[in-house]
């Protein structure tokens, strides 16, 4: 039983909630590999994708997920909307509410903006990334990818490497992996670690060789220069030398360790092309496939909470 009205983050989810989403996602993985991929689960419902930040794969993934489930899907281009003319987030929420959407998928540059918007609308809201706060469906699709490749989602050693400080993907993954009883290691220069990292249930390393020792999963993160103000790293070249994943560094992980990346990748910065394209170790394209299935599962489960006609 999934009783949540919206999905604003991983934090409110229980182990049972996570497993409910992942188990349903498995059904949608199978559906998406068939010739006829259409379902009528969301028929008659309206889904609005509201992206205040540019996104290619996440927006496309949500759009595809909604359409395959039979929803009427509308993408709102914020770059040409009233928001650019000074409309506040609250005004936007009131305007959207008047359109009576059933499902609202939101990405915003400010942490907490999606939760604020969710308080002002009557429909289900899905957080597609808010600032450096959370990106719950990315953590869920990563979890599904790990479970399918490793056969389980518990008692694994997962190394998350790179720009932890600015990464909502890292935050959501840390919460989810901790809830599922995994050993989590963060590998980054001190300048790219969050201030409160000592209160998290993680191990922290600034050396790739030590941090990757015996890891089952290696999760690389993009260097988010657009969120940086100041000198977080001496240079991109120096960052790659110390923290970029290549075959030499990967050799410290387990021989069957998988390599992940949420995308978009900066090849030659946080990951070498040889590693990214290694079909035996890299699951990066599989993550994209799992993303559509997970988002279908989330839309499906939230739609079940929408009252029927006359309710």
PDB file of C-alpha atoms in Angstrom:
ATOM      1  CA  UNK A   1       0.000   0.000   0.000  1.00  0.00           C
ATOM      2  CA  UNK A   2       1.420   3.373  -1.089  1.00  0.00           C
ATOM      3  CA  UNK A   3      -0.367   6.130   0.797  1.00  0.00           C
ATOM      4  CA  UNK A   4       1.555   9.244  -0.279  1.00  0.00           C
ATOM      5  CA  UNK A   5      -0.312  12.005  -2.125  1.00  0.00           C
ATOM      6  CA  UNK A   6       2.881  13.488  -3.621  1.00  0.00           C
ATOM      7  CA  UNK A   7       6.535  12.538  -4.012  1.00  0.00           C
ATOM      8  CA  UNK A   8       8.578  15.478  -2.757  1.00  0.00           C
ATOM      9  CA  UNK A   9      11.623  13.522  -1.611  1.00  0.00           C
ATOM     10  CA  UNK A  10      13.074  10.210  -0.485  1.00  0.00           C
ATOM     11  CA  UNK A  11      13.069  11.309   3.156  1.00  0.00           C
ATOM     12  CA  UNK A  12       9.363  10.509   3.890  1.00  0.00           C
ATOM     13  CA  UNK A  13       9.541   7.086   2.196  1.00  0.00           C
ATOM     14  CA  UNK A  14       9.723   3.873   4.223  1.00  0.00           C
ATOM     15  CA  UNK A  15      11.509   0.692   3.122  1.00  0.00           C
ATOM     16  CA  UNK A  16       8.110  -0.703   2.163  1.00  0.00           C
ATOM     17  CA  UNK A  17       7.320   2.403   0.054  1.00  0.00           C
ATOM     18  CA  UNK A  18      10.637   2.093  -1.789  1.00  0.00           C
ATOM     19  CA  UNK A  19      10.086  -1.595  -2.500  1.00  0.00           C
ATOM     20  CA  UNK A  20       6.508  -0.941  -3.672  1.00  0.00           C
ATOM     21  CA  UNK A  21       7.799   1.562  -6.250  1.00  0.00           C
ATOM     22  CA  UNK A  22      10.655  -0.703  -7.380  1.00  0.00           C
ATOM     23  CA  UNK A  23       8.462  -3.805  -7.674  1.00  0.00           C
ATOM     24  CA  UNK A  24       5.894  -1.967  -9.804  1.00  0.00           C
ATOM     25  CA  UNK A  25       8.742  -0.485 -11.861  1.00  0.00           C
ATOM     26  CA  UNK A  26       9.794  -4.024 -12.796  1.00  0.00           C
ATOM     27  CA  UNK A  27       6.400  -4.507 -14.471  1.00  0.00           C
ATOM     28  CA  UNK A  28       6.922  -1.321 -16.452  1.00  0.00           C
ATOM     29  CA  UNK A  29      10.425  -2.360 -17.525  1.00  0.00           C
ATOM     30  CA  UNK A  30       8.799  -5.417 -19.117  1.00  0.00           C
ATOM     31  CA  UNK A  31       6.034  -3.301 -20.685  1.00  0.00           C
ATOM     32  CA  UNK A  32       8.539  -0.824 -22.166  1.00  0.00           C
ATOM     33  CA  UNK A  33      10.351  -3.669 -23.936  1.00  0.00           C
ATOM     34  CA  UNK A  34       7.178  -4.763 -25.733  1.00  0.00           C
ATOM     35  CA  UNK A  35       6.033  -3.456 -29.090  1.00  0.00           C
ATOM     36  CA  UNK A  36       2.759  -2.130 -27.625  1.00  0.00           C
ATOM     37  CA  UNK A  37       3.836   0.082 -24.742  1.00  0.00           C
ATOM     38  CA  UNK A  38       0.547   1.897 -24.142  1.00  0.00           C
ATOM     39  CA  UNK A  39      -1.590   1.550 -21.012  1.00  0.00           C
ATOM     40  CA  UNK A  40      -4.779   3.326 -19.943  1.00  0.00           C
ATOM     41  CA  UNK A  41      -3.814   3.717 -16.270  1.00  0.00           C
ATOM     42  CA  UNK A  42      -3.848   7.541 -16.483  1.00  0.00           C
ATOM     43  CA  UNK A  43      -6.525   7.902 -19.138  1.00  0.00           C
ATOM     44  CA  UNK A  44      -8.563  11.051 -18.534  1.00  0.00           C
ATOM     45  CA  UNK A  45      -5.880  12.566 -16.258  1.00  0.00           C
ATOM     46  CA  UNK A  46      -3.774  15.638 -17.045  1.00  0.00           C
ATOM     47  CA  UNK A  47      -0.037  15.784 -16.306  1.00  0.00           C
ATOM     48  CA  UNK A  48       1.833  19.095 -16.455  1.00  0.00           C
ATOM     49  CA  UNK A  49       5.636  19.103 -16.576  1.00  0.00           C
ATOM     50  CA  UNK A  50       6.816  22.429 -15.164  1.00  0.00           C
ATOM     51  CA  UNK A  51      10.578  22.811 -15.499  1.00  0.00           C
ATOM     52  CA  UNK A  52      12.108  26.048 -14.235  1.00  0.00           C
ATOM     53  CA  UNK A  53      15.559  24.566 -14.944  1.00  0.00           C
ATOM     54  CA  UNK A  54      16.575  23.123 -18.314  1.00  0.00           C
ATOM     55  CA  UNK A  55      16.509  19.352 -18.514  1.00  0.00           C
ATOM     56  CA  UNK A  56      16.615  16.940 -21.409  1.00  0.00           C
ATOM     57  CA  UNK A  57      16.548  13.412 -20.035  1.00  0.00           C
ATOM     58  CA  UNK A  58      14.401  13.965 -16.913  1.00  0.00           C
ATOM     59  CA  UNK A  59      11.725  15.957 -18.744  1.00  0.00           C
ATOM     60  CA  UNK A  60      11.710  13.560 -21.706  1.00  0.00           C
ATOM     61  CA  UNK A  61      11.519  10.612 -19.315  1.00  0.00           C
ATOM     62  CA  UNK A  62       8.497  12.035 -17.443  1.00  0.00           C
ATOM     63  CA  UNK A  63       6.804  12.974 -20.712  1.00  0.00           C
ATOM     64  CA  UNK A  64       7.269   9.494 -22.120  1.00  0.00           C
ATOM     65  CA  UNK A  65       6.137   7.912 -18.839  1.00  0.00           C
ATOM     66  CA  UNK A  66       2.909   9.937 -18.772  1.00  0.00           C
ATOM     67  CA  UNK A  67       2.091   9.319 -22.426  1.00  0.00           C
ATOM     68  CA  UNK A  68       2.702   5.572 -22.171  1.00  0.00           C
ATOM     69  CA  UNK A  69       0.228   5.480 -19.278  1.00  0.00           C
ATOM     70  CA  UNK A  70      -2.394   7.351 -21.295  1.00  0.00           C
ATOM     71  CA  UNK A  71      -2.281  10.793 -19.637  1.00  0.00           C
ATOM     72  CA  UNK A  72      -2.733  14.109 -21.429  1.00  0.00           C
ATOM     73  CA  UNK A  73       0.762  15.552 -21.009  1.00  0.00           C
ATOM     74  CA  UNK A  74       1.653  19.223 -21.299  1.00  0.00           C
ATOM     75  CA  UNK A  75       5.189  20.624 -21.061  1.00  0.00           C
ATOM     76  CA  UNK A  76       5.289  24.224 -19.823  1.00  0.00           C
ATOM     77  CA  UNK A  77       8.184  26.240 -21.228  1.00  0.00           C
ATOM     78  CA  UNK A  78       9.130  28.474 -18.324  1.00  0.00           C
ATOM     79  CA  UNK A  79      11.678  30.375 -20.438  1.00  0.00           C
ATOM     80  CA  UNK A  80       8.807  31.944 -22.395  1.00  0.00           C
ATOM     81  CA  UNK A  81       6.201  32.006 -19.620  1.00  0.00           C
ATOM     82  CA  UNK A  82       4.947  34.651 -17.201  1.00  0.00           C
ATOM     83  CA  UNK A  83       7.494  33.479 -14.637  1.00  0.00           C
ATOM     84  CA  UNK A  84      10.172  35.216 -16.700  1.00  0.00           C
ATOM     85  CA  UNK A  85       8.064  38.380 -16.566  1.00  0.00           C
ATOM     86  CA  UNK A  86       8.134  38.533 -12.769  1.00  0.00           C
ATOM     87  CA  UNK A  87       5.294  36.212 -11.758  1.00  0.00           C
ATOM     88  CA  UNK A  88       5.908  34.665  -8.342  1.00  0.00           C
ATOM     89  CA  UNK A  89       5.889  30.928  -7.641  1.00  0.00           C
ATOM     90  CA  UNK A  90       2.654  31.361  -5.670  1.00  0.00           C
ATOM     91  CA  UNK A  91       1.019  33.144  -8.627  1.00  0.00           C
ATOM     92  CA  UNK A  92       2.126  30.290 -10.873  1.00  0.00           C
ATOM     93  CA  UNK A  93       0.636  27.757  -8.456  1.00  0.00           C
ATOM     94  CA  UNK A  94      -2.706  29.589  -8.377  1.00  0.00           C
ATOM     95  CA  UNK A  95      -2.769  29.773 -12.189  1.00  0.00           C
ATOM     96  CA  UNK A  96      -1.942  26.085 -12.547  1.00  0.00           C
ATOM     97  CA  UNK A  97      -4.520  25.117  -9.950  1.00  0.00           C
ATOM     98  CA  UNK A  98      -7.213  26.831 -12.002  1.00  0.00           C
ATOM     99  CA  UNK A  99      -6.384  24.467 -14.883  1.00  0.00           C
ATOM    100  CA  UNK A 100      -7.236  21.432 -12.699  1.00  0.00           C
ATOM    101  CA  UNK A 101      -4.221  19.255 -13.436  1.00  0.00           C
ATOM    102  CA  UNK A 102      -4.046  15.856 -11.739  1.00  0.00           C
ATOM    103  CA  UNK A 103      -0.262  15.397 -11.715  1.00  0.00           C
ATOM    104  CA  UNK A 104       2.336  18.155 -11.602  1.00  0.00           C
ATOM    105  CA  UNK A 105       6.026  17.381 -12.218  1.00  0.00           C
ATOM    106  CA  UNK A 106       8.274  20.243 -11.100  1.00  0.00           C
ATOM    107  CA  UNK A 107      11.968  21.057 -11.354  1.00  0.00           C
ATOM    108  CA  UNK A 108      13.249  24.255  -9.749  1.00  0.00           C
ATOM    109  CA  UNK A 109      16.640  25.811  -8.988  1.00  0.00           C
ATOM    110  CA  UNK A 110      15.704  26.665  -5.386  1.00  0.00           C
ATOM    111  CA  UNK A 111      15.684  24.076  -2.602  1.00  0.00           C
ATOM    112  CA  UNK A 112      12.205  23.813  -1.086  1.00  0.00           C
ATOM    113  CA  UNK A 113      10.425  25.477  -4.020  1.00  0.00           C
ATOM    114  CA  UNK A 114       8.634  22.281  -5.064  1.00  0.00           C
ATOM    115  CA  UNK A 115       7.336  21.670  -1.524  1.00  0.00           C
ATOM    116  CA  UNK A 116       6.080  25.272  -1.365  1.00  0.00           C
ATOM    117  CA  UNK A 117       4.253  24.865  -4.657  1.00  0.00           C
ATOM    118  CA  UNK A 118       2.756  21.558  -3.478  1.00  0.00           C
ATOM    119  CA  UNK A 119       1.127  23.379  -0.552  1.00  0.00           C
ATOM    120  CA  UNK A 120      -0.716  25.691  -2.970  1.00  0.00           C
ATOM    121  CA  UNK A 121      -2.156  23.200  -5.470  1.00  0.00           C
ATOM    122  CA  UNK A 122      -4.808  20.491  -5.166  1.00  0.00           C
ATOM    123  CA  UNK A 123      -3.059  17.884  -7.309  1.00  0.00           C
ATOM    124  CA  UNK A 124      -0.273  15.345  -6.823  1.00  0.00           C
ATOM    125  CA  UNK A 125       3.195  16.883  -7.109  1.00  0.00           C
ATOM    126  CA  UNK A 126       6.414  15.105  -8.063  1.00  0.00           C
ATOM    127  CA  UNK A 127       9.776  16.666  -7.313  1.00  0.00           C
ATOM    128  CA  UNK A 128      11.959  16.383 -10.434  1.00  0.00           C
ATOM    129  CA  UNK A 129      14.828  18.133  -8.632  1.00  0.00           C
ATOM    130  CA  UNK A 130      14.895  21.198  -6.370  1.00  0.00           C
ATOM    131  CA  UNK A 131      18.186  23.047  -6.021  1.00  0.00           C
ATOM    132  CA  UNK A 132      20.784  20.999  -4.160  1.00  0.00           C
ATOM    133  CA  UNK A 133      18.041  19.425  -2.010  1.00  0.00           C
ATOM    134  CA  UNK A 134      16.486  16.270  -3.525  1.00  0.00           C
ATOM    135  CA  UNK A 135      15.882  14.340  -6.752  1.00  0.00           C
ATOM    136  CA  UNK A 136      13.825  11.343  -5.563  1.00  0.00           C
ATOM    137  CA  UNK A 137      13.081   9.631  -8.884  1.00  0.00           C
ATOM    138  CA  UNK A 138      16.794   9.640  -9.777  1.00  0.00           C
ATOM    139  CA  UNK A 139      17.596   7.820  -6.518  1.00  0.00           C
ATOM    140  CA  UNK A 140      14.765   5.347  -7.192  1.00  0.00           C
ATOM    141  CA  UNK A 141      15.929   4.599 -10.731  1.00  0.00           C
ATOM    142  CA  UNK A 142      19.479   4.181  -9.436  1.00  0.00           C
ATOM    143  CA  UNK A 143      18.160   1.764  -6.795  1.00  0.00           C
ATOM    144  CA  UNK A 144      16.288  -0.241  -9.430  1.00  0.00           C
ATOM    145  CA  UNK A 145      19.414  -0.412 -11.602  1.00  0.00           C
ATOM    146  CA  UNK A 146      21.520  -1.597  -8.660  1.00  0.00           C
ATOM    147  CA  UNK A 147      18.971  -4.216  -7.592  1.00  0.00           C
ATOM    148  CA  UNK A 148      18.696  -5.643 -11.104  1.00  0.00           C
ATOM    149  CA  UNK A 149      22.472  -5.826 -11.593  1.00  0.00           C
ATOM    150  CA  UNK A 150      23.527  -6.929  -8.087  1.00  0.00           C
ATOM    151  CA  UNK A 151      20.479  -9.054  -7.242  1.00  0.00           C
ATOM    152  CA  UNK A 152      19.787  -7.113  -4.047  1.00  0.00           C
ATOM    153  CA  UNK A 153      19.594  -3.607  -2.607  1.00  0.00           C
ATOM    154  CA  UNK A 154      20.950  -4.278   0.868  1.00  0.00           C
ATOM    155  CA  UNK A 155      24.354  -4.880   2.451  1.00  0.00           C
ATOM    156  CA  UNK A 156      26.254  -3.374  -0.470  1.00  0.00           C
ATOM    157  CA  UNK A 157      29.191  -0.978  -0.333  1.00  0.00           C
ATOM    158  CA  UNK A 158      28.355   2.054  -2.470  1.00  0.00           C
ATOM    159  CA  UNK A 159      30.932   4.743  -3.243  1.00  0.00           C
ATOM    160  CA  UNK A 160      29.556   8.139  -4.323  1.00  0.00           C
ATOM    161  CA  UNK A 161      32.307  10.235  -5.869  1.00  0.00           C
ATOM    162  CA  UNK A 162      32.740  13.853  -6.898  1.00  0.00           C
ATOM    163  CA  UNK A 163      30.707  17.001  -6.275  1.00  0.00           C
ATOM    164  CA  UNK A 164      28.688  15.895  -3.236  1.00  0.00           C
ATOM    165  CA  UNK A 165      28.115  19.434  -1.944  1.00  0.00           C
ATOM    166  CA  UNK A 166      25.995  20.632  -4.861  1.00  0.00           C
ATOM    167  CA  UNK A 167      24.323  17.322  -5.746  1.00  0.00           C
ATOM    168  CA  UNK A 168      20.642  16.646  -5.055  1.00  0.00           C
ATOM    169  CA  UNK A 169      21.236  13.236  -6.650  1.00  0.00           C
ATOM    170  CA  UNK A 170      23.807  12.440  -3.947  1.00  0.00           C
ATOM    171  CA  UNK A 171      21.493  13.559  -1.135  1.00  0.00           C
ATOM    172  CA  UNK A 172      18.558  11.462  -2.332  1.00  0.00           C
ATOM    173  CA  UNK A 173      20.768   8.438  -2.980  1.00  0.00           C
ATOM    174  CA  UNK A 174      22.405   8.668   0.445  1.00  0.00           C
ATOM    175  CA  UNK A 175      18.986   8.722   2.137  1.00  0.00           C
ATOM    176  CA  UNK A 176      17.614   5.836   0.072  1.00  0.00           C
ATOM    177  CA  UNK A 177      20.705   3.640   0.370  1.00  0.00           C
ATOM    178  CA  UNK A 178      20.827   4.267   4.126  1.00  0.00           C
ATOM    179  CA  UNK A 179      17.162   3.284   4.502  1.00  0.00           C
ATOM    180  CA  UNK A 180      17.985   0.044   2.648  1.00  0.00           C
ATOM    181  CA  UNK A 181      20.888  -0.746   5.025  1.00  0.00           C
ATOM    182  CA  UNK A 182      23.887  -0.218   2.776  1.00  0.00           C
ATOM    183  CA  UNK A 183      27.406   0.974   3.551  1.00  0.00           C
ATOM    184  CA  UNK A 184      27.894   4.389   1.971  1.00  0.00           C
ATOM    185  CA  UNK A 185      31.217   6.035   1.186  1.00  0.00           C
ATOM    186  CA  UNK A 186      31.647   9.588  -0.039  1.00  0.00           C
ATOM    187  CA  UNK A 187      34.797  10.397  -1.996  1.00  0.00           C
ATOM    188  CA  UNK A 188      35.511  14.073  -2.689  1.00  0.00           C
ATOM    189  CA  UNK A 189      37.895  16.935  -1.959  1.00  0.00           C
ATOM    190  CA  UNK A 190      36.965  18.696   1.323  1.00  0.00           C
ATOM    191  CA  UNK A 191      35.731  21.718  -0.689  1.00  0.00           C
ATOM    192  CA  UNK A 192      33.062  19.562  -2.371  1.00  0.00           C
ATOM    193  CA  UNK A 193      31.628  18.030   0.802  1.00  0.00           C
ATOM    194  CA  UNK A 194      28.493  19.436   2.509  1.00  0.00           C
ATOM    195  CA  UNK A 195      29.110  21.321   5.794  1.00  0.00           C
ATOM    196  CA  UNK A 196      27.025  18.852   7.857  1.00  0.00           C
ATOM    197  CA  UNK A 197      28.507  15.668   6.371  1.00  0.00           C
ATOM    198  CA  UNK A 198      29.868  14.596   9.768  1.00  0.00           C
ATOM    199  CA  UNK A 199      26.255  14.094  10.922  1.00  0.00           C
ATOM    200  CA  UNK A 200      25.430  11.740   8.037  1.00  0.00           C
ATOM    201  CA  UNK A 201      25.767   7.966   8.343  1.00  0.00           C
ATOM    202  CA  UNK A 202      28.558   7.757   5.795  1.00  0.00           C
ATOM    203  CA  UNK A 203      32.302   7.215   5.575  1.00  0.00           C
ATOM    204  CA  UNK A 204      34.271  10.075   4.032  1.00  0.00           C
ATOM    205  CA  UNK A 205      37.429   9.765   1.911  1.00  0.00           C
ATOM    206  CA  UNK A 206      39.511  12.247  -0.064  1.00  0.00           C
ATOM    207  CA  UNK A 207      41.524   9.481  -1.727  1.00  0.00           C
ATOM    208  CA  UNK A 208      39.924   7.494  -4.567  1.00  0.00           C
ATOM    209  CA  UNK A 209      42.054   4.358  -4.078  1.00  0.00           C
ATOM    210  CA  UNK A 210      41.099   4.033  -0.394  1.00  0.00           C
ATOM    211  CA  UNK A 211      37.471   4.999  -0.917  1.00  0.00           C
ATOM    212  CA  UNK A 212      36.909   2.554  -3.775  1.00  0.00           C
ATOM    213  CA  UNK A 213      38.528  -0.396  -2.007  1.00  0.00           C
ATOM    214  CA  UNK A 214      36.039  -3.292  -2.122  1.00  0.00           C
ATOM    215  CA  UNK A 215      33.135  -1.185  -3.470  1.00  0.00           C
ATOM    216  CA  UNK A 216      30.196  -2.989  -5.135  1.00  0.00           C
ATOM    217  CA  UNK A 217      28.847   0.164  -6.777  1.00  0.00           C
ATOM    218  CA  UNK A 218      30.722   3.258  -7.962  1.00  0.00           C
ATOM    219  CA  UNK A 219      28.449   6.257  -8.498  1.00  0.00           C
ATOM    220  CA  UNK A 220      30.110   9.218 -10.223  1.00  0.00           C
ATOM    221  CA  UNK A 221      28.683  12.746 -10.044  1.00  0.00           C
ATOM    222  CA  UNK A 222      28.929  15.662 -12.439  1.00  0.00           C
ATOM    223  CA  UNK A 223      31.060  18.636 -11.420  1.00  0.00           C
ATOM    224  CA  UNK A 224      28.272  21.234 -11.127  1.00  0.00           C
ATOM    225  CA  UNK A 225      30.151  24.374 -12.039  1.00  0.00           C
ATOM    226  CA  UNK A 226      26.867  26.287 -12.535  1.00  0.00           C
ATOM    227  CA  UNK A 227      26.185  26.017  -8.775  1.00  0.00           C
ATOM    228  CA  UNK A 228      29.696  27.021  -7.736  1.00  0.00           C
ATOM    229  CA  UNK A 229      30.728  30.515  -6.725  1.00  0.00           C
ATOM    230  CA  UNK A 230      34.437  30.568  -6.028  1.00  0.00           C
ATOM    231  CA  UNK A 231      37.347  28.176  -6.300  1.00  0.00           C
ATOM    232  CA  UNK A 232      36.026  24.762  -5.252  1.00  0.00           C
ATOM    233  CA  UNK A 233      38.693  22.933  -7.278  1.00  0.00           C
ATOM    234  CA  UNK A 234      42.136  24.185  -8.411  1.00  0.00           C
ATOM    235  CA  UNK A 235      41.368  23.220 -12.021  1.00  0.00           C
ATOM    236  CA  UNK A 236      39.293  20.735 -14.005  1.00  0.00           C
ATOM    237  CA  UNK A 237      42.521  18.991 -15.030  1.00  0.00           C
ATOM    238  CA  UNK A 238      43.627  18.599 -11.399  1.00  0.00           C
ATOM    239  CA  UNK A 239      40.145  17.354 -10.416  1.00  0.00           C
ATOM    240  CA  UNK A 240      40.255  14.710 -13.143  1.00  0.00           C
ATOM    241  CA  UNK A 241      43.723  13.597 -12.104  1.00  0.00           C
ATOM    242  CA  UNK A 242      42.673  13.029  -8.480  1.00  0.00           C
ATOM    243  CA  UNK A 243      38.965  12.195  -8.706  1.00  0.00           C
ATOM    244  CA  UNK A 244      38.166  11.290 -12.309  1.00  0.00           C
ATOM    245  CA  UNK A 245      37.265   7.612 -12.682  1.00  0.00           C
ATOM    246  CA  UNK A 246      39.599   5.698 -14.970  1.00  0.00           C
ATOM    247  CA  UNK A 247      40.456   2.006 -15.199  1.00  0.00           C
ATOM    248  CA  UNK A 248      43.401   2.362 -12.829  1.00  0.00           C
ATOM    249  CA  UNK A 249      41.229   3.809 -10.050  1.00  0.00           C
ATOM    250  CA  UNK A 250      38.332   1.427 -10.786  1.00  0.00           C
ATOM    251  CA  UNK A 251      40.695  -1.520 -10.236  1.00  0.00           C
ATOM    252  CA  UNK A 252      40.515  -0.789  -6.481  1.00  0.00           C
ATOM    253  CA  UNK A 253      36.780  -1.641  -6.446  1.00  0.00           C
ATOM    254  CA  UNK A 254      35.475  -5.205  -6.620  1.00  0.00           C
ATOM    255  CA  UNK A 255      36.031  -6.940  -9.979  1.00  0.00           C
ATOM    256  CA  UNK A 256      32.276  -7.027 -10.569  1.00  0.00           C
ATOM    257  CA  UNK A 257      31.605  -3.461  -9.363  1.00  0.00           C
ATOM    258  CA  UNK A 258      29.192  -1.496 -11.519  1.00  0.00           C
ATOM    259  CA  UNK A 259      29.734   2.124 -12.596  1.00  0.00           C
ATOM    260  CA  UNK A 260      26.881   4.651 -12.526  1.00  0.00           C
ATOM    261  CA  UNK A 261      26.392   8.274 -13.560  1.00  0.00           C
ATOM    262  CA  UNK A 262      23.155  10.334 -13.451  1.00  0.00           C
ATOM    263  CA  UNK A 263      24.120  12.327 -16.555  1.00  0.00           C
ATOM    264  CA  UNK A 264      24.871  14.443 -18.349  1.00  0.00           C
ATOM    265  CA  UNK A 265      28.472  13.199 -18.307  1.00  0.00           C
ATOM    266  CA  UNK A 266      31.568  15.340 -18.608  1.00  0.00           C
ATOM    267  CA  UNK A 267      33.835  12.818 -20.301  1.00  0.00           C
ATOM    268  CA  UNK A 268      37.434  13.353 -19.345  1.00  0.00           C
ATOM    269  CA  UNK A 269      36.434  15.236 -16.186  1.00  0.00           C
ATOM    270  CA  UNK A 270      34.644  12.953 -13.710  1.00  0.00           C
ATOM    271  CA  UNK A 271      34.790   9.836 -15.871  1.00  0.00           C
ATOM    272  CA  UNK A 272      36.938   8.473 -18.702  1.00  0.00           C
ATOM    273  CA  UNK A 273      35.255   7.446 -21.955  1.00  0.00           C
ATOM    274  CA  UNK A 274      36.781   3.951 -21.667  1.00  0.00           C
ATOM    275  CA  UNK A 275      35.010   3.391 -18.345  1.00  0.00           C
ATOM    276  CA  UNK A 276      31.744   5.074 -19.362  1.00  0.00           C
ATOM    277  CA  UNK A 277      31.486   2.890 -22.476  1.00  0.00           C
ATOM    278  CA  UNK A 278      32.571  -0.384 -20.848  1.00  0.00           C
ATOM    279  CA  UNK A 279      29.519  -2.626 -21.352  1.00  0.00           C
ATOM    280  CA  UNK A 280      30.680  -5.044 -18.630  1.00  0.00           C
ATOM    281  CA  UNK A 281      30.932  -2.414 -15.890  1.00  0.00           C
ATOM    282  CA  UNK A 282      28.958   0.675 -16.916  1.00  0.00           C
ATOM    283  CA  UNK A 283      25.167   0.710 -16.339  1.00  0.00           C
ATOM    284  CA  UNK A 284      24.684   4.318 -17.443  1.00  0.00           C
ATOM    285  CA  UNK A 285      22.375   3.556 -20.390  1.00  0.00           C
ATOM    286  CA  UNK A 286      20.466   1.080 -18.200  1.00  0.00           C
ATOM    287  CA  UNK A 287      19.857   3.926 -15.732  1.00  0.00           C
ATOM    288  CA  UNK A 288      18.133   5.894 -18.507  1.00  0.00           C
ATOM    289  CA  UNK A 289      15.903   2.909 -19.323  1.00  0.00           C
ATOM    290  CA  UNK A 290      15.041   2.377 -15.646  1.00  0.00           C
ATOM    291  CA  UNK A 291      14.169   6.065 -15.370  1.00  0.00           C
ATOM    292  CA  UNK A 292      11.134   5.753 -17.630  1.00  0.00           C
ATOM    293  CA  UNK A 293       9.892   2.656 -15.772  1.00  0.00           C
ATOM    294  CA  UNK A 294      10.341   4.212 -12.309  1.00  0.00           C
ATOM    295  CA  UNK A 295       8.564   7.406 -13.348  1.00  0.00           C
ATOM    296  CA  UNK A 296       5.694   5.353 -14.759  1.00  0.00           C
ATOM    297  CA  UNK A 297       5.441   3.514 -11.433  1.00  0.00           C
ATOM    298  CA  UNK A 298       5.446   6.772  -9.436  1.00  0.00           C
ATOM    299  CA  UNK A 299       2.780   8.363 -11.665  1.00  0.00           C
ATOM    300  CA  UNK A 300       0.676   5.197 -11.415  1.00  0.00           C
ATOM    301  CA  UNK A 301       0.903   4.987  -7.605  1.00  0.00           C
ATOM    302  CA  UNK A 302       0.126   8.679  -7.073  1.00  0.00           C
ATOM    303  CA  UNK A 303      -2.805   8.520  -9.517  1.00  0.00           C
ATOM    304  CA  UNK A 304      -4.351   5.793  -7.356  1.00  0.00           C
ATOM    305  CA  UNK A 305      -4.666   8.391  -4.555  1.00  0.00           C
ATOM    306  CA  UNK A 306      -6.674  10.789  -6.738  1.00  0.00           C
ATOM    307  CA  UNK A 307     -10.374  10.658  -5.727  1.00  0.00           C
ATOM    308  CA  UNK A 308     -12.784   9.325  -8.313  1.00  0.00           C
ATOM    309  CA  UNK A 309     -15.680  11.277  -9.744  1.00  0.00           C
ATOM    310  CA  UNK A 310     -18.135  12.267  -7.066  1.00  0.00           C
ATOM    311  CA  UNK A 311     -15.734  11.418  -4.246  1.00  0.00           C
TER     312      UNK A 311
END
